[in-house]
mmCIF file of C-alpha atoms in Angstrom:
data_model
loop_
_atom_site.group_PDB
_atom_site.id
_atom_site.type_symbol
_atom_site.label_atom_id
_atom_site.label_comp_id
_atom_site.label_asym_id
_atom_site.label_seq_id
_atom_site.Cartn_x
_atom_site.Cartn_y
_atom_site.Cartn_z
ATOM 1 C CA TRP A 1040 158.078 120.051 102.395
ATOM 2 C CA CYS A 1041 157.769 117.615 99.839
ATOM 3 C CA GLY A 1042 157.182 114.580 102.363
ATOM 4 C CA GLY A 1043 160.805 114.912 103.767
ATOM 5 C CA ARG A 1044 162.528 117.406 106.146
ATOM 6 C CA VAL A 1045 164.007 120.433 105.489
ATOM 7 C CA HIS A 1046 165.999 122.633 108.343
ATOM 8 C CA LEU A 1047 168.679 125.438 108.198
ATOM 9 C CA GLU A 1048 171.105 126.121 111.174
ATOM 10 C CA ALA A 1049 170.412 128.643 113.762
ATOM 11 C CA MET A 1050 170.499 132.348 112.700
ATOM 12 C CA ARG A 1051 169.237 135.755 113.246
ATOM 13 C CA PHE A 1052 166.133 137.273 111.906
ATOM 14 C CA SER A 1053 165.305 140.901 112.438
ATOM 15 C CA PRO A 1054 162.339 142.581 111.099
ATOM 16 C CA ALA A 1055 165.085 145.729 109.621
ATOM 17 C CA VAL A 1056 166.555 143.304 107.560
ATOM 18 C CA ASP A 1057 165.217 141.764 104.058
ATOM 19 C CA ASP A 1058 168.039 140.296 102.776
ATOM 20 C CA TYR A 1059 169.544 136.840 104.020
ATOM 21 C CA ARG A 1060 172.063 134.232 102.238
ATOM 22 C CA LEU A 1061 171.054 130.666 103.919
ATOM 23 C CA THR A 1062 171.390 126.824 103.162
ATOM 24 C CA LEU A 1063 168.125 124.660 103.245
ATOM 25 C CA PHE A 1064 169.670 121.177 104.164
ATOM 26 C CA CYS A 1065 166.801 118.516 102.693
ATOM 27 C CA ASP A 1066 166.654 114.773 103.723
ATOM 28 C CA ARG A 1067 164.571 112.616 101.664
ATOM 29 C CA LEU A 1068 162.360 114.807 99.314
ATOM 30 C CA LYS A 1069 160.005 112.707 97.451
ATOM 31 C CA LEU A 1070 160.965 113.468 94.041
ATOM 32 C CA ALA A 1071 157.698 113.192 92.141
ATOM 33 C CA GLU A 1072 156.586 116.176 94.629
ATOM 34 C CA LEU A 1073 159.943 118.030 94.429
ATOM 35 C CA LEU A 1074 159.518 118.381 90.279
ATOM 36 C CA ASP A 1075 155.767 119.290 90.835
ATOM 37 C CA GLN A 1076 156.606 122.186 93.279
ATOM 38 C CA ILE A 1077 160.019 123.643 91.697
ATOM 39 C CA GLY A 1078 159.927 122.416 87.789
ATOM 40 C CA GLY A 1079 156.023 123.096 87.417
ATOM 41 C CA LEU A 1080 156.079 119.607 85.771
ATOM 42 C CA SER A 1081 153.395 117.088 86.419
ATOM 43 C CA ALA A 1082 155.036 113.862 88.162
ATOM 44 C CA GLU A 1083 154.180 110.940 89.787
ATOM 45 C CA GLY A 1084 156.261 107.892 91.371
ATOM 46 C CA GLY A 1085 158.410 107.136 93.998
ATOM 47 C CA GLY A 1086 161.930 107.701 95.175
ATOM 48 C CA THR A 1087 163.539 110.430 97.464
ATOM 49 C CA VAL A 1088 166.434 112.898 97.097
ATOM 50 C CA SER A 1089 168.713 114.497 99.512
ATOM 51 C CA GLY A 1090 171.258 117.194 99.730
ATOM 52 C CA ARG A 1091 171.523 121.206 100.110
ATOM 53 C CA ILE A 1092 170.169 124.246 98.659
ATOM 54 C CA PRO A 1093 171.838 127.488 98.727
ATOM 55 C CA LEU A 1094 169.130 130.585 98.777
ATOM 56 C CA HIS A 1095 169.626 134.541 98.797
ATOM 57 C CA TYR A 1096 166.143 135.509 99.938
ATOM 58 C CA ARG A 1097 165.980 139.737 99.120
ATOM 59 C CA ARG A 1098 162.893 141.600 99.498
ATOM 60 C CA GLY A 1099 160.261 138.625 99.405
ATOM 61 C CA ARG A 1100 161.963 137.352 96.204
ATOM 62 C CA LEU A 1101 164.017 133.750 96.344
ATOM 63 C CA ALA A 1102 167.271 132.822 94.355
ATOM 64 C CA PHE A 1103 169.057 129.679 93.910
ATOM 65 C CA ASN A 1104 172.699 129.272 94.280
ATOM 66 C CA ASP A 1105 173.993 126.024 92.772
ATOM 67 C CA GLY A 1106 172.076 123.531 94.694
ATOM 68 C CA PHE A 1107 172.211 119.935 94.437
ATOM 69 C CA LEU A 1108 169.868 117.126 95.088
ATOM 70 C CA PHE A 1109 170.578 113.585 94.666
ATOM 71 C CA SER A 1110 169.268 109.855 95.845
ATOM 72 C CA SER A 1111 170.673 107.745 98.239
ATOM 73 C CA PRO A 1112 173.267 105.001 97.117
ATOM 74 C CA GLY A 1113 171.303 102.058 95.787
ATOM 75 C CA GLU A 1114 167.662 103.112 96.100
ATOM 76 C CA GLY A 1115 166.449 103.485 92.599
ATOM 77 C CA GLY A 1116 162.610 103.983 91.806
ATOM 78 C CA LYS A 1117 160.074 104.914 89.457
ATOM 79 C CA ILE A 1118 159.171 108.130 87.697
ATOM 80 C CA ARG A 1119 156.355 109.065 85.585
ATOM 81 C CA LEU A 1120 156.976 112.762 84.186
ATOM 82 C CA ALA A 1121 154.764 114.399 81.853
ATOM 83 C CA GLY A 1122 154.870 118.371 80.644
ATOM 84 C CA LEU A 1123 158.291 118.186 79.019
ATOM 85 C CA GLU A 1124 156.797 118.566 75.400
ATOM 86 C CA ARG A 1125 156.159 122.071 76.108
ATOM 87 C CA PHE A 1126 160.016 123.182 76.415
ATOM 88 C CA THR A 1127 160.550 121.708 72.472
ATOM 89 C CA ALA A 1128 157.769 124.325 71.234
ATOM 90 C CA ALA A 1129 160.128 127.097 70.287
ATOM 91 C CA ILE A 1130 163.059 124.548 69.026
ATOM 92 C CA ASP A 1131 163.128 123.507 65.174
ATOM 93 C CA PRO A 1132 162.136 119.865 65.287
ATOM 94 C CA GLN A 1133 164.859 118.841 62.594
ATOM 95 C CA THR A 1134 167.554 119.629 65.232
ATOM 96 C CA LEU A 1135 169.407 117.305 67.089
ATOM 97 C CA GLU A 1136 168.439 119.111 70.230
ATOM 98 C CA ALA A 1137 165.047 118.834 69.610
ATOM 99 C CA THR A 1138 165.150 115.193 69.168
ATOM 100 C CA GLN A 1139 167.230 114.287 72.318
ATOM 101 C CA LEU A 1140 164.492 116.298 74.164
ATOM 102 C CA ALA A 1141 161.855 114.483 72.628
ATOM 103 C CA LEU A 1142 163.265 111.307 73.242
ATOM 104 C CA ALA A 1143 163.964 112.273 76.924
ATOM 105 C CA SER A 1144 160.118 113.464 77.627
ATOM 106 C CA GLU A 1145 159.239 109.940 75.889
ATOM 107 C CA ALA A 1146 161.257 107.726 78.262
ATOM 108 C CA LEU A 1147 160.552 110.058 81.634
ATOM 109 C CA LYS A 1148 156.821 108.825 80.815
ATOM 110 C CA ASP A 1149 157.368 106.039 82.607
ATOM 111 C CA TYR A 1150 161.515 105.355 83.643
ATOM 112 C CA GLU A 1151 163.218 103.302 86.239
ATOM 113 C CA TYR A 1152 165.920 104.692 87.099
ATOM 114 C CA GLN A 1153 169.174 103.450 89.291
ATOM 115 C CA TRP A 1154 169.929 106.798 90.890
ATOM 116 C CA VAL A 1155 168.827 110.421 90.131
ATOM 117 C CA LYS A 1156 170.302 114.234 90.550
ATOM 118 C CA VAL A 1157 169.058 117.093 90.462
ATOM 119 C CA GLY A 1158 170.733 120.449 90.185
ATOM 120 C CA ILE A 1159 169.238 123.702 91.199
ATOM 121 C CA ASP A 1160 170.703 127.438 90.381
ATOM 122 C CA SER A 1161 168.733 130.578 88.974
ATOM 123 C CA LYS A 1162 170.051 133.713 87.072
ATOM 124 C CA ASN A 1163 168.095 137.133 86.085
ATOM 125 C CA GLU A 1164 165.043 135.285 87.840
ATOM 126 C CA MET A 1165 165.191 132.390 85.890
ATOM 127 C CA LEU A 1166 165.384 128.917 87.542
ATOM 128 C CA ALA A 1167 167.995 126.328 85.679
ATOM 129 C CA LEU A 1168 167.019 123.325 86.550
ATOM 130 C CA ARG A 1169 169.445 120.129 85.659
ATOM 131 C CA LEU A 1170 167.619 116.312 85.632
ATOM 132 C CA GLN A 1171 170.263 113.737 85.570
ATOM 133 C CA PHE A 1172 168.870 109.835 85.500
ATOM 134 C CA ASP A 1173 170.324 106.626 85.029
ATOM 135 C CA GLY A 1174 168.035 104.015 83.965
ATOM 136 C CA LYS A 1175 165.575 102.724 81.324
ATOM 137 C CA PRO A 1176 162.414 103.645 80.277
ATOM 138 C CA SER A 1177 159.903 100.969 81.150
ATOM 139 C CA GLY A 1178 158.677 100.085 77.533
ATOM 140 C CA PRO A 1179 159.684 100.700 74.004
ATOM 141 C CA LEU A 1180 160.015 104.271 72.383
ATOM 142 C CA PRO A 1181 158.839 105.584 69.238
ATOM 143 C CA PHE A 1182 162.181 106.159 67.946
ATOM 144 C CA VAL A 1183 164.992 103.946 65.978
ATOM 145 C CA TYR A 1184 168.554 105.138 65.354
ATOM 146 C CA ARG A 1185 169.032 106.007 61.962
ATOM 147 C CA GLN A 1186 172.951 105.766 60.987
ATOM 148 C CA GLU A 1187 172.957 107.548 57.822
ATOM 149 C CA LEU A 1188 171.748 110.769 59.927
ATOM 150 C CA GLY A 1189 173.865 109.701 63.372
ATOM 151 C CA ARG A 1190 170.989 109.953 65.854
ATOM 152 C CA PHE A 1191 167.589 108.722 66.472
ATOM 153 C CA VAL A 1192 164.282 109.665 64.659
ATOM 154 C CA ARG A 1193 160.940 109.415 65.757
ATOM 155 C CA MET A 1194 158.409 106.917 64.067
ATOM 156 C CA GLU A 1195 154.918 106.752 63.511
ATOM 157 C CA ASP A 1196 152.582 105.088 66.085
ATOM 158 C CA SER A 1197 152.344 101.942 64.056
ATOM 159 C CA HIS A 1198 156.111 101.222 64.385
ATOM 160 C CA PRO A 1199 157.420 98.724 67.532
ATOM 161 C CA GLY A 1200 160.228 101.394 68.314
ATOM 162 C CA SER A 1201 163.182 100.695 70.496
ATOM 163 C CA ARG A 1202 163.695 98.954 73.430
ATOM 164 C CA PHE A 1203 166.363 100.459 75.526
ATOM 165 C CA GLN A 1204 168.335 98.455 77.982
ATOM 166 C CA GLY A 1205 169.974 101.228 79.526
ATOM 167 C CA ILE A 1206 169.609 105.320 78.865
ATOM 168 C CA GLY A 1207 171.042 107.913 80.895
ATOM 169 C CA LEU A 1208 169.117 111.271 80.551
ATOM 170 C CA ASP A 1209 170.679 114.855 81.347
ATOM 171 C CA ILE A 1210 167.967 117.759 80.925
ATOM 172 C CA ASN A 1211 168.476 121.230 81.304
ATOM 173 C CA LEU A 1212 165.383 123.517 81.867
ATOM 174 C CA ARG A 1213 164.863 127.235 82.276
ATOM 175 C CA LEU A 1214 161.723 128.183 84.095
ATOM 176 C CA PRO A 1215 160.537 131.545 85.049
ATOM 177 C CA LEU A 1216 161.295 131.416 88.643
ATOM 178 C CA ASN A 1217 159.378 133.727 90.946
ATOM 179 C CA ARG A 1218 156.085 132.496 88.695
ATOM 180 C CA ILE A 1219 156.655 128.684 89.867
ATOM 181 C CA LEU A 1220 157.673 129.486 93.171
ATOM 182 C CA GLU A 1221 154.253 131.409 93.869
ATOM 183 C CA TYR A 1222 152.245 127.884 93.361
ATOM 184 C CA GLY A 1223 154.433 126.072 95.716
ATOM 185 C CA ASP A 1224 154.482 126.789 99.594
ATOM 186 C CA LEU A 1225 158.580 126.997 100.101
ATOM 187 C CA MET A 1226 158.097 130.919 99.838
ATOM 188 C CA LYS A 1227 155.301 130.576 102.473
ATOM 189 C CA ARG A 1228 157.775 128.661 104.795
ATOM 190 C CA LEU A 1229 160.171 131.264 104.542
ATOM 191 C CA GLU A 1230 158.122 133.943 105.585
ATOM 192 C CA SER A 1231 156.663 132.193 108.382
ATOM 193 C CA ALA A 1232 160.082 131.576 109.741
ATOM 194 C CA ARG A 1233 160.697 135.751 110.091
ATOM 195 C CA PRO A 1234 159.190 137.375 113.317
ATOM 196 C CA ALA A 1235 155.646 138.447 113.182
ATOM 197 C CA GLN A 1236 156.422 141.541 115.668
ATOM 198 C CA PRO A 1237 157.996 144.715 114.411
ATOM 199 C CA ASP A 1238 160.254 145.132 117.365
ATOM 200 C CA GLN A 1239 160.979 141.834 117.827
ATOM 201 C CA GLU A 1240 164.378 139.833 116.671
ATOM 202 C CA GLU A 1241 164.849 136.418 117.083
ATOM 203 C CA THR A 1242 167.521 133.357 116.190
ATOM 204 C CA THR A 1243 166.373 130.581 114.996
ATOM 205 C CA ALA A 1244 166.900 127.090 113.696
ATOM 206 C CA TRP A 1245 164.171 126.143 111.285
ATOM 207 C CA GLU A 1246 162.669 123.152 110.164
ATOM 208 C CA ALA A 1247 159.937 122.007 108.222
ATOM 209 C CA GLU A 1248 158.140 118.600 107.556
#
């Protein structure tokens, strides 16, 4: 899955049971594919993440419970991320929150990171995705710091902008969980792990690539 390996420990599946709590152990998932699958974002670039994702699978629906994935120590990468702009549509552009998200969106269009951590949780059928990066954008950003305002402001295209030597990003996104999963293949893989015969019960260790 997502160009890496995912497995869970041996557990008993029964056709009479449709409620499971399990943990996916993830090894070297491609970051760009992961963000495309569960974040609904358009992503390109290199780098991998590993970690664990606790799941609650009930009646064909998934919920995440405080999952985390992180890059290997000393292994950075580059990410080009598009689609964050739509999260600012309902935010007053004059607020600090809108400015911070706009700056992060511009930075992640071409960003070289030293490390990355992805937090995955859900509540009330909404996916809570936390993206933490440490690194720098590859080029200047169309923002300058205004001392009198105490924050960055976006500049016109003709302005050279600012070049950041280092910038940490901490982004929290909320997305409709099951609508996003319909476009990925994690649900299909979990469904395939269950016994096909109505009178069959089995214990299995599931692994996906």
